[in-house]
Tab-separated table of C-alpha atoms and ligand atoms in Angstrom:
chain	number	residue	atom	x	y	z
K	140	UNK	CA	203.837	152.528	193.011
K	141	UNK	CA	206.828	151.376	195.352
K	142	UNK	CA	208.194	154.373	197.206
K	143	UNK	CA	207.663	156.571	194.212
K	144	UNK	CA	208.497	154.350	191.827
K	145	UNK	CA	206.574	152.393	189.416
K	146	UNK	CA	206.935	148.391	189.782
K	147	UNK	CA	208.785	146.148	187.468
K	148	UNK	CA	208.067	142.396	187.770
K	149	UNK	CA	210.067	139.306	186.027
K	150	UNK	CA	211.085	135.886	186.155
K	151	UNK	CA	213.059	133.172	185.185
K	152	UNK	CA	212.896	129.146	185.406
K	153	UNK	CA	216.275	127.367	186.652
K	154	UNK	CA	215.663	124.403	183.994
K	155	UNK	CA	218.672	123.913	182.012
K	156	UNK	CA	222.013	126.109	182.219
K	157	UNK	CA	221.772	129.934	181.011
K	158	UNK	CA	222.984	130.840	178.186
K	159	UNK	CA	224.953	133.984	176.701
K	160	UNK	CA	221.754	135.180	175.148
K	161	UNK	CA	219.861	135.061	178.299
K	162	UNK	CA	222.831	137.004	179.601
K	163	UNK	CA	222.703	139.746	177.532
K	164	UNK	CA	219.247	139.470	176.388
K	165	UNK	CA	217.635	139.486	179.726
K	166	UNK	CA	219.772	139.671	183.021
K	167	UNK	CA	221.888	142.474	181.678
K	168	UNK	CA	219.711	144.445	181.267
K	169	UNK	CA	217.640	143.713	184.729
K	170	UNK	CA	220.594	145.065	186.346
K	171	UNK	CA	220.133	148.452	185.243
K	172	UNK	CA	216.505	149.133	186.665
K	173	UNK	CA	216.435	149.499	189.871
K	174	UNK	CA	217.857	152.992	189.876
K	175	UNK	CA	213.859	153.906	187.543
K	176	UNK	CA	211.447	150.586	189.125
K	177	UNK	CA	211.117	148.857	192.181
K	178	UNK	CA	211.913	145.638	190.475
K	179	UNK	CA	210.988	142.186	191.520
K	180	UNK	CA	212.942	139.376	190.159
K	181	UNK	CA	211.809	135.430	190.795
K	182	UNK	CA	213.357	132.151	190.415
K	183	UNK	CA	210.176	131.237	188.693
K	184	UNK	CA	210.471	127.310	190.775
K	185	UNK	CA	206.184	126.465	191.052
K	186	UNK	CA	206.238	127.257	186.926
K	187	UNK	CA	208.719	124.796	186.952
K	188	UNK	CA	207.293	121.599	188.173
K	189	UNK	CA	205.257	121.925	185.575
K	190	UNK	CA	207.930	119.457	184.070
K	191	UNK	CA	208.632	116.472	186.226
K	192	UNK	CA	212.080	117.144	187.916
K	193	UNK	CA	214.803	115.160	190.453
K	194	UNK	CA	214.448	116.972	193.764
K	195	UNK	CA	217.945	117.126	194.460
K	196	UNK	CA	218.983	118.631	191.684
K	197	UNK	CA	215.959	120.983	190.959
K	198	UNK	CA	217.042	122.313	194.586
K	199	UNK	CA	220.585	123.088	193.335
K	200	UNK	CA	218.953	124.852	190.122
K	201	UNK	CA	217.176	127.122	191.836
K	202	UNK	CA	219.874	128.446	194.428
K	203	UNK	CA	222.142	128.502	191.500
K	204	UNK	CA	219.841	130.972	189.526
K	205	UNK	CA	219.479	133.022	192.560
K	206	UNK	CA	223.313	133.114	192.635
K	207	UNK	CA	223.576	133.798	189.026
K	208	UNK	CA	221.053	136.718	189.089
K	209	UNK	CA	223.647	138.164	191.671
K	210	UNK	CA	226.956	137.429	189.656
K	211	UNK	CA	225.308	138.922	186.999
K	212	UNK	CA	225.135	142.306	188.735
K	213	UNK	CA	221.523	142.162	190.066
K	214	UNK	CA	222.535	143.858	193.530
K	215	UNK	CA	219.838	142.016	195.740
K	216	UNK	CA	220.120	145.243	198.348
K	217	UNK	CA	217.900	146.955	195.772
K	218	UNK	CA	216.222	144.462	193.822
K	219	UNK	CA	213.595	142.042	195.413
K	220	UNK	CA	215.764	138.587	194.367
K	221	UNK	CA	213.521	135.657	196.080
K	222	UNK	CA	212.017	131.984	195.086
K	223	UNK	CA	208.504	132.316	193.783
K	224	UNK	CA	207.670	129.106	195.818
K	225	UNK	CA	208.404	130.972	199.193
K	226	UNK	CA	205.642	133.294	199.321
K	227	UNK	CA	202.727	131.416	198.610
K	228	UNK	CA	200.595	134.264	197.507
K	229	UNK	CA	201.658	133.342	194.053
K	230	UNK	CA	199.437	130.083	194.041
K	231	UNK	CA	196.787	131.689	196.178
K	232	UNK	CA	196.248	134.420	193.166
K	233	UNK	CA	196.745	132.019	190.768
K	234	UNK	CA	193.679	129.914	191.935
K	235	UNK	CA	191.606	132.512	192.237
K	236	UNK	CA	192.342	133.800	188.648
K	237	UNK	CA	192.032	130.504	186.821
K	238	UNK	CA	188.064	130.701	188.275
K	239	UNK	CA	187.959	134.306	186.160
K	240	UNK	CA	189.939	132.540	182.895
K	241	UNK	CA	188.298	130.739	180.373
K	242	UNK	CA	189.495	127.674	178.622
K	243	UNK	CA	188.936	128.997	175.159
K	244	UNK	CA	191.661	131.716	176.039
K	245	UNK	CA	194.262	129.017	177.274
K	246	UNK	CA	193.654	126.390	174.402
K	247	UNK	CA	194.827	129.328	172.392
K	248	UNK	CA	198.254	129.788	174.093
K	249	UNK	CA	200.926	128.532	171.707
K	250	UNK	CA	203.686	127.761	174.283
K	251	UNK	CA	201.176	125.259	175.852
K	252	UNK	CA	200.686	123.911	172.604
K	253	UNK	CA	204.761	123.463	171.809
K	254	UNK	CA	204.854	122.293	175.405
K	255	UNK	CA	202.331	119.427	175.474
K	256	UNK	CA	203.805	118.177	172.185
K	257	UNK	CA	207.356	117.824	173.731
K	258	UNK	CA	205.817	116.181	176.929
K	259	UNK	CA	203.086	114.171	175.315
K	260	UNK	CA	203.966	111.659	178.345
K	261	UNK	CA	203.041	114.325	180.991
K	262	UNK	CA	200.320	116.866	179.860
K	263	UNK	CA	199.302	118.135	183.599
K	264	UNK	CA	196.931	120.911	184.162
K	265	UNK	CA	199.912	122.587	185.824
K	266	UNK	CA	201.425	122.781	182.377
K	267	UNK	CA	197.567	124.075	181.084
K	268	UNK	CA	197.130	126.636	183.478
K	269	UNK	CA	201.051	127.993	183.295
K	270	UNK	CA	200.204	131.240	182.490
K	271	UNK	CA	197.539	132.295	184.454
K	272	UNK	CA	200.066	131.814	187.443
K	273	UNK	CA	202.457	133.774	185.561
K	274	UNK	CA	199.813	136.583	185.553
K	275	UNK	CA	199.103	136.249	189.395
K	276	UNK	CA	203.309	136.408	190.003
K	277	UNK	CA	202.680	140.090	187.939
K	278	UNK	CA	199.586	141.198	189.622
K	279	UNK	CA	200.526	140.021	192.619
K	280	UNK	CA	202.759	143.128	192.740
K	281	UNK	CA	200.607	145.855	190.887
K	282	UNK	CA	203.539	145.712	187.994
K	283	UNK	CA	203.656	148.270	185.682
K	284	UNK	CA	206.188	146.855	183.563
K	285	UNK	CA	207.101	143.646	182.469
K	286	UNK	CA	210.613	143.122	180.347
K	287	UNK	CA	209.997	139.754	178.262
K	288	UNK	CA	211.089	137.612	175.636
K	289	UNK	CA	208.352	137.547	172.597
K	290	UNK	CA	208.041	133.824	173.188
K	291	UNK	CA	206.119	135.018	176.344
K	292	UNK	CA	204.166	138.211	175.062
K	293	UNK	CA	201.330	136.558	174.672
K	294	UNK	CA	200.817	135.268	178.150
K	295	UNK	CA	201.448	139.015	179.018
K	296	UNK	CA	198.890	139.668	176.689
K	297	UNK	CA	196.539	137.171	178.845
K	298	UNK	CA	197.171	138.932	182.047
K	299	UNK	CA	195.994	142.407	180.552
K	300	UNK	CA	192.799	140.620	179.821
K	301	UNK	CA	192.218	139.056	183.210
K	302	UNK	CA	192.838	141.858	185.439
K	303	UNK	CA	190.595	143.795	182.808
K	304	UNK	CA	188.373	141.597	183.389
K	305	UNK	CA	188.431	141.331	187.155
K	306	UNK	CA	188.869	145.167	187.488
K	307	UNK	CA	185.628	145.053	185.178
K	308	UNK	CA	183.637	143.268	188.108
K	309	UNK	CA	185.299	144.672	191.527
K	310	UNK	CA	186.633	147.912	190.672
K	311	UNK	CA	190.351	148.799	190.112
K	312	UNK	CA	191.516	146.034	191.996
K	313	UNK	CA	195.004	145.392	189.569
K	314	UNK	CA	197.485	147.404	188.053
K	315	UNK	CA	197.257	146.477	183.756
K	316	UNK	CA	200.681	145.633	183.368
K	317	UNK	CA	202.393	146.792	179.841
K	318	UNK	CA	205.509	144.872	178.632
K	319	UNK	CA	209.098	146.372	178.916
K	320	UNK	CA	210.420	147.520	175.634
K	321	UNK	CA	213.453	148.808	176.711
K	322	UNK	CA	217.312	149.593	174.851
K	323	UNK	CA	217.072	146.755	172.425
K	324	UNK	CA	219.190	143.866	174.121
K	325	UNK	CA	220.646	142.125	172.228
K	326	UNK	CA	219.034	139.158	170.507
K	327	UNK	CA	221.717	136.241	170.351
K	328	UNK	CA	220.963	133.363	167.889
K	329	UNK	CA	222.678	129.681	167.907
K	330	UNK	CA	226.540	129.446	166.462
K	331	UNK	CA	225.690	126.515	164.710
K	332	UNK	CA	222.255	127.639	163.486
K	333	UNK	CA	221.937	131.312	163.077
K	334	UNK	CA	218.397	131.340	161.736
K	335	UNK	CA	216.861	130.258	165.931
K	336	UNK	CA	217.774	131.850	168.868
K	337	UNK	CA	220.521	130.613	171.485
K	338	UNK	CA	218.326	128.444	173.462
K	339	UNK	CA	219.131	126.706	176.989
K	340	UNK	CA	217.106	123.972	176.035
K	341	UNK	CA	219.489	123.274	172.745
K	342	UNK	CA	219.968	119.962	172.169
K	343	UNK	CA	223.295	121.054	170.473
K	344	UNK	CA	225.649	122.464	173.147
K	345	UNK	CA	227.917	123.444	170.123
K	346	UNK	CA	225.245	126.332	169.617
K	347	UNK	CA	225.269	128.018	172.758
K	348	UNK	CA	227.436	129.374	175.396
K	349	UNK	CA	226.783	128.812	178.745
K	350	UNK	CA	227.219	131.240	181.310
K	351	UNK	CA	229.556	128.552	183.361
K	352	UNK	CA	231.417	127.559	180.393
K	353	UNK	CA	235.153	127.932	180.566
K	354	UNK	CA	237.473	129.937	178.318
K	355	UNK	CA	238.829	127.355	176.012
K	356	UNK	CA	234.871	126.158	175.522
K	357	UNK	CA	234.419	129.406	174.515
K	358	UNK	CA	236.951	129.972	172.206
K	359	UNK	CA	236.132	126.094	170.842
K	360	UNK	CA	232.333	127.274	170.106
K	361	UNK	CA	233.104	130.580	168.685
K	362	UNK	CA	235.794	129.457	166.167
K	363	UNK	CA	233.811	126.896	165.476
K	364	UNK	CA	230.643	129.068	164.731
K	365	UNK	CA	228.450	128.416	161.337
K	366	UNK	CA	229.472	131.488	158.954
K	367	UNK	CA	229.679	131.432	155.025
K	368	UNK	CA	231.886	131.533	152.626
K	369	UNK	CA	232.072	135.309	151.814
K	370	UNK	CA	235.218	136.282	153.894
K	371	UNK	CA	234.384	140.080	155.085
K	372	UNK	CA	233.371	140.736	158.107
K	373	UNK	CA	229.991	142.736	157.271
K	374	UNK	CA	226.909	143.363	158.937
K	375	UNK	CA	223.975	141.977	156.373
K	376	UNK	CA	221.224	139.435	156.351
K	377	UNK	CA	222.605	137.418	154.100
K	378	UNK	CA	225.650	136.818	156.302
K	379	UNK	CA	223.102	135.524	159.568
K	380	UNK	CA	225.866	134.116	161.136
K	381	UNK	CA	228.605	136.743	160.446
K	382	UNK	CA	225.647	139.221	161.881
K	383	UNK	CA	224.827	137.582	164.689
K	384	UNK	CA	228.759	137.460	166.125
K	385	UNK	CA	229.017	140.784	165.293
K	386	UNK	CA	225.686	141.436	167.694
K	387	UNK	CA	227.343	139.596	170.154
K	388	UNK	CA	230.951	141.598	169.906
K	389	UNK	CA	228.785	144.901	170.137
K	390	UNK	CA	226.771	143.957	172.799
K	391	UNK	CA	230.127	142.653	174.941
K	392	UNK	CA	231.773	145.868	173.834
K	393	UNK	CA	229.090	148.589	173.458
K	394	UNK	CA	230.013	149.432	169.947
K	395	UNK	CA	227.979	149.860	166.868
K	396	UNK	CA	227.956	147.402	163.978
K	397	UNK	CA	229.478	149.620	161.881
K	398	UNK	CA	232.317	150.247	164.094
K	399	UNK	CA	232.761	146.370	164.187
K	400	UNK	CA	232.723	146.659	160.578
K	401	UNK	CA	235.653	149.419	160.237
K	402	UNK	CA	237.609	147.463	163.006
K	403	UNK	CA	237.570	144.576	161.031
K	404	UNK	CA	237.741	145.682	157.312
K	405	UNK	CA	240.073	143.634	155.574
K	406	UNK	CA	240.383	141.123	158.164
K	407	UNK	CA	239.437	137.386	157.406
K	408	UNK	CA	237.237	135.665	159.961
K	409	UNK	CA	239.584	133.529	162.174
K	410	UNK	CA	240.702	137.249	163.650
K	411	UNK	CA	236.978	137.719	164.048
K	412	UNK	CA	236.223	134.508	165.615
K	413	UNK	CA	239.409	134.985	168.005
K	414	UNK	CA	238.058	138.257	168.853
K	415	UNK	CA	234.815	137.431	169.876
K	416	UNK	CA	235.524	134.785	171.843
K	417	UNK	CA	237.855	137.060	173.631
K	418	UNK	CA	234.770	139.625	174.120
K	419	UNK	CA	232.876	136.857	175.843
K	420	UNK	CA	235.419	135.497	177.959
K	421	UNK	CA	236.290	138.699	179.396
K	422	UNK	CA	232.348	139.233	179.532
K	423	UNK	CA	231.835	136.496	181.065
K	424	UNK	CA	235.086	135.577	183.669
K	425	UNK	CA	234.204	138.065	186.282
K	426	UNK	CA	230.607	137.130	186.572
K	427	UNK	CA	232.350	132.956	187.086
K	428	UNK	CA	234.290	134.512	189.538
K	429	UNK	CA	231.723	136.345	191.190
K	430	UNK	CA	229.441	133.265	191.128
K	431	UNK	CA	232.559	131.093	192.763
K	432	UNK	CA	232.692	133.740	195.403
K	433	UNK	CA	229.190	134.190	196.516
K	434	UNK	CA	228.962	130.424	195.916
K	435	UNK	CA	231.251	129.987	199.254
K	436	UNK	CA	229.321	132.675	201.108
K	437	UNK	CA	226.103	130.600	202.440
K	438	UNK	CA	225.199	132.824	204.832
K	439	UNK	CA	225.424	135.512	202.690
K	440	UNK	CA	222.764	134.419	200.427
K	441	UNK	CA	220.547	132.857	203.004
K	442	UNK	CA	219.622	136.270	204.004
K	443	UNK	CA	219.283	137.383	200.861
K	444	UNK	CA	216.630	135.074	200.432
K	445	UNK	CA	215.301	135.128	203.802
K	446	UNK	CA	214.916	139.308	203.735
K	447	UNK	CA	213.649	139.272	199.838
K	448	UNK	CA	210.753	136.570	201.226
K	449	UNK	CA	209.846	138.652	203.056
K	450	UNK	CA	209.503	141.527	201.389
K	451	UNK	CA	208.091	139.769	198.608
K	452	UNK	CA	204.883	138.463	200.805
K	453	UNK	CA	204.680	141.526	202.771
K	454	UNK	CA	203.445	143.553	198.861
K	455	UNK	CA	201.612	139.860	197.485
K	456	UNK	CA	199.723	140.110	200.830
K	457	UNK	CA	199.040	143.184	200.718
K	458	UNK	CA	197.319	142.729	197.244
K	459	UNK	CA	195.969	139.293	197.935
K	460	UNK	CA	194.149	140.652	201.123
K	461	UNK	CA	192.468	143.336	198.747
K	462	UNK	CA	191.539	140.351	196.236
K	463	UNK	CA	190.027	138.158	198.814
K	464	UNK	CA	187.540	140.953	200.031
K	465	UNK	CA	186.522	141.981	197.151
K	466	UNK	CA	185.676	138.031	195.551
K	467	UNK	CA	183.909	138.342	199.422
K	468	UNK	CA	185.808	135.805	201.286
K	469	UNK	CA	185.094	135.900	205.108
K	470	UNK	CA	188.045	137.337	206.959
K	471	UNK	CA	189.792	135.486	209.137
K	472	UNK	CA	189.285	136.175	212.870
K	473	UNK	CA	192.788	136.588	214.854
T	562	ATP	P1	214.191	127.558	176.902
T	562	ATP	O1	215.197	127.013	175.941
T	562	ATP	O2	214.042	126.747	178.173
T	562	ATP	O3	212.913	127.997	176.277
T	562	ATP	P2	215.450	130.115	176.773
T	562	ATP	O4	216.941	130.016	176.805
T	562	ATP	O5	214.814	130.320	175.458
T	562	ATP	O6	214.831	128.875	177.500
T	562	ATP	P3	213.755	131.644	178.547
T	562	ATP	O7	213.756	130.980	179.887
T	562	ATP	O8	212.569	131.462	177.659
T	562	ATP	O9	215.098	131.261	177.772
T	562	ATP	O10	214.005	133.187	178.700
T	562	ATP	C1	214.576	133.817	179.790
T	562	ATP	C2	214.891	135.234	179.374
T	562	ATP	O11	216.040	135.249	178.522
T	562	ATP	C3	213.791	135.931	178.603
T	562	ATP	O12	213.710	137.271	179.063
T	562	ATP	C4	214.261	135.892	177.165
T	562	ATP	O13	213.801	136.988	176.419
T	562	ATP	C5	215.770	135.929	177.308
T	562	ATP	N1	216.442	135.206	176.213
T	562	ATP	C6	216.452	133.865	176.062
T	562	ATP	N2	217.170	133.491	174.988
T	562	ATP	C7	217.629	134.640	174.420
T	562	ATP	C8	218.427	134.938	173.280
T	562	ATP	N3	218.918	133.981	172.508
T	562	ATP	N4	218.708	136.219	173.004
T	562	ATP	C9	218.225	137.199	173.802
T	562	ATP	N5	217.465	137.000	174.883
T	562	ATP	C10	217.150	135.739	175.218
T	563	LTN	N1	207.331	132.000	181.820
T	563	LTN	C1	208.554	132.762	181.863
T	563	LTN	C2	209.061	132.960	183.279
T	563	LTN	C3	208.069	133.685	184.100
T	563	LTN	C4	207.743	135.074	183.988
T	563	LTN	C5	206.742	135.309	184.978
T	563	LTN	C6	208.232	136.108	183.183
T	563	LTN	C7	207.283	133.175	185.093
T	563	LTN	N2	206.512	134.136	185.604
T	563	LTN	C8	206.212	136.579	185.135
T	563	LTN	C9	207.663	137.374	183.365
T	563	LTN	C10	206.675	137.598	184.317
T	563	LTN	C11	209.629	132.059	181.031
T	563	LTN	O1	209.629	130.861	180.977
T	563	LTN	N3	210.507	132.809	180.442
């Protein structure tokens, strides 16, 4: 607990441009929190050198996610908004808890599997031993709660085990994290393949809307969205792509799907299209703007990340001090 609260830890890696489904699938939703957890939210930056990237540019990725979590309503006065790379903590746990996981657990973990297919060029340990740094970023803090996608619920499922495990050997040492299973947010799937989610790593930018892209892209990619030949505007599975722009018109207007459906009856599906790209530009516009905005304001959002640092080190120290003299490191003499 965080001054009475309970303590809600997440991440996300800058590679590739955010899409409208991480919008309202995941940051959305983060901005509501604060007011129940003391929430910690990290440009996940170590996770992603896992993946060779330019310097340059992976330094422009990272401020532009921490600007992003902003625009998207994270208000950074009440949320811990920081790079995971600047308290160093993270890396410290990490090593500590890949001496207390076994291999057999991470030759099991799927994503590594996808992962080291895609980079058969570059199959680091870094890549191997992803998630048990993802579990030190969550016990780190003593989370409670973790909100995630199911692509990563079974490296949460990992981190339960180790700090079992650990807490097993030293005593209640870390929190056992449970995921976040909040109001459903929305799940968003591709406009030009319905059947897989709206993924920033889509090779087909026709499928997904990026948070940066302007309104006549939008309107371009929603008229041009895969639907069938049916006509009505109705919320089944065998309409996926129908379904999933009517997910995407609730979730930009709070309604239900069967309002969408009664607001639409007899209506053909250019009206539909035209409306939901509408939704997301007026979704989406003020959070640009916003980004534009804070974009210009340097100092602004150098102390932003120079006060959430430190906050952020002064909890992962506090933690990794109680780690260290429990595995029965000597203490340092100041
Ligand atoms: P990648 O293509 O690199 O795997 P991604 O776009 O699938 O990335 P992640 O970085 O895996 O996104 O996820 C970041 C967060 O966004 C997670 O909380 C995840 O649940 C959420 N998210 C990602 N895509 C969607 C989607 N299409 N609909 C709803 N939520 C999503
Ligand atoms: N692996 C996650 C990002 C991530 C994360 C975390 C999420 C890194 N550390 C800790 C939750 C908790 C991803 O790629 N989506």
């Amino acid at each position: 607990m965080i001054n009475d609260k309970k303590v809600l830890f997440s991440a996300m890696q800058s590679t590739g441009n955010l899409t409208l489904g991480n919008y309202l699938g995941a940051l959305k939703n983060w901005t509501t929190l604060c007011d129940e957890y003391e929430c910690f939210y990290a440009v996940a930056d170590l996770h992603s050198i896992t993946v060779r990237q330019e310097p340059a540019e992976f330094r422009k990725r990272a401020r532009n996610l921490l600007t992003l979590f902003i625009a998207a309503g994270i208000d950074p006065e009440k949320n811990c908004l920081y790079y995971q790379s600047h308290v160093s903590g993270h890396a410290e746990l990490s090593w500590i808890l890949n001496c207390f996981t076994y291999m057999g657990e991470l030759n099991r973990m799927t994503q590594f599997k996808d992962k080291a297919a895609k980079h058969a060029d570059n199959i680091n340990a870094g890549l191997y031993t992803y998630p048990v740094l993802m579990a030190a970023d969550i016990l780190l803090y003593q989370a409670d709660v973790v909100p995630v996608g199911k692509d990563q619920l079974q490296h949460l499922e990992l981190t339960r085990d180790i700090a079992q495990r650990f807490n097993s050997i030293y005593g209640d040492v870390f929190t056992v994290p449970e995921p976040y299973i909040g109001k459903s947010g929305a799940r968003v799937m591709s406009l030009q393949d319905p059947t897989k989610k709206m993924s920033k790593s889509d090779e087909n930018q026709n499928g997904s809307i990026y948070l940066m892209d302007d309104p006549d892209t939008i309107m371009r990619k929603c008229k041009r969205a895969v639907t069938d030949s049916e006509g009505c505007v109705r919320y089944r599975d065998e309409q996926p792509g129908i379904r999933n722009l009517i997910d995407i018109y609730c979730a930009c207007n709070d309604l239900t799907p069967q309002e969408v459906e009664k607001e639409f009856d007899g209506k053909g599906y250019g009206d539909f299209k035209m409306a939901v790209g509408e939704s997301v530009i007026s979704v989406l516009k003020p959070l640009q703007d916003r980004y534009q905005d804070l974009s210009k304001n340097k100092d602004y959002i150098d102390r932003i990340v120079k006060e959430n640092a430190e906050k952020a080190g002064y909890y992962a120290n506090k933690t990794l001090r109680k780690v260290k003299k429990k595995v029965g490191f000597t203490e340092m003499i100041r």
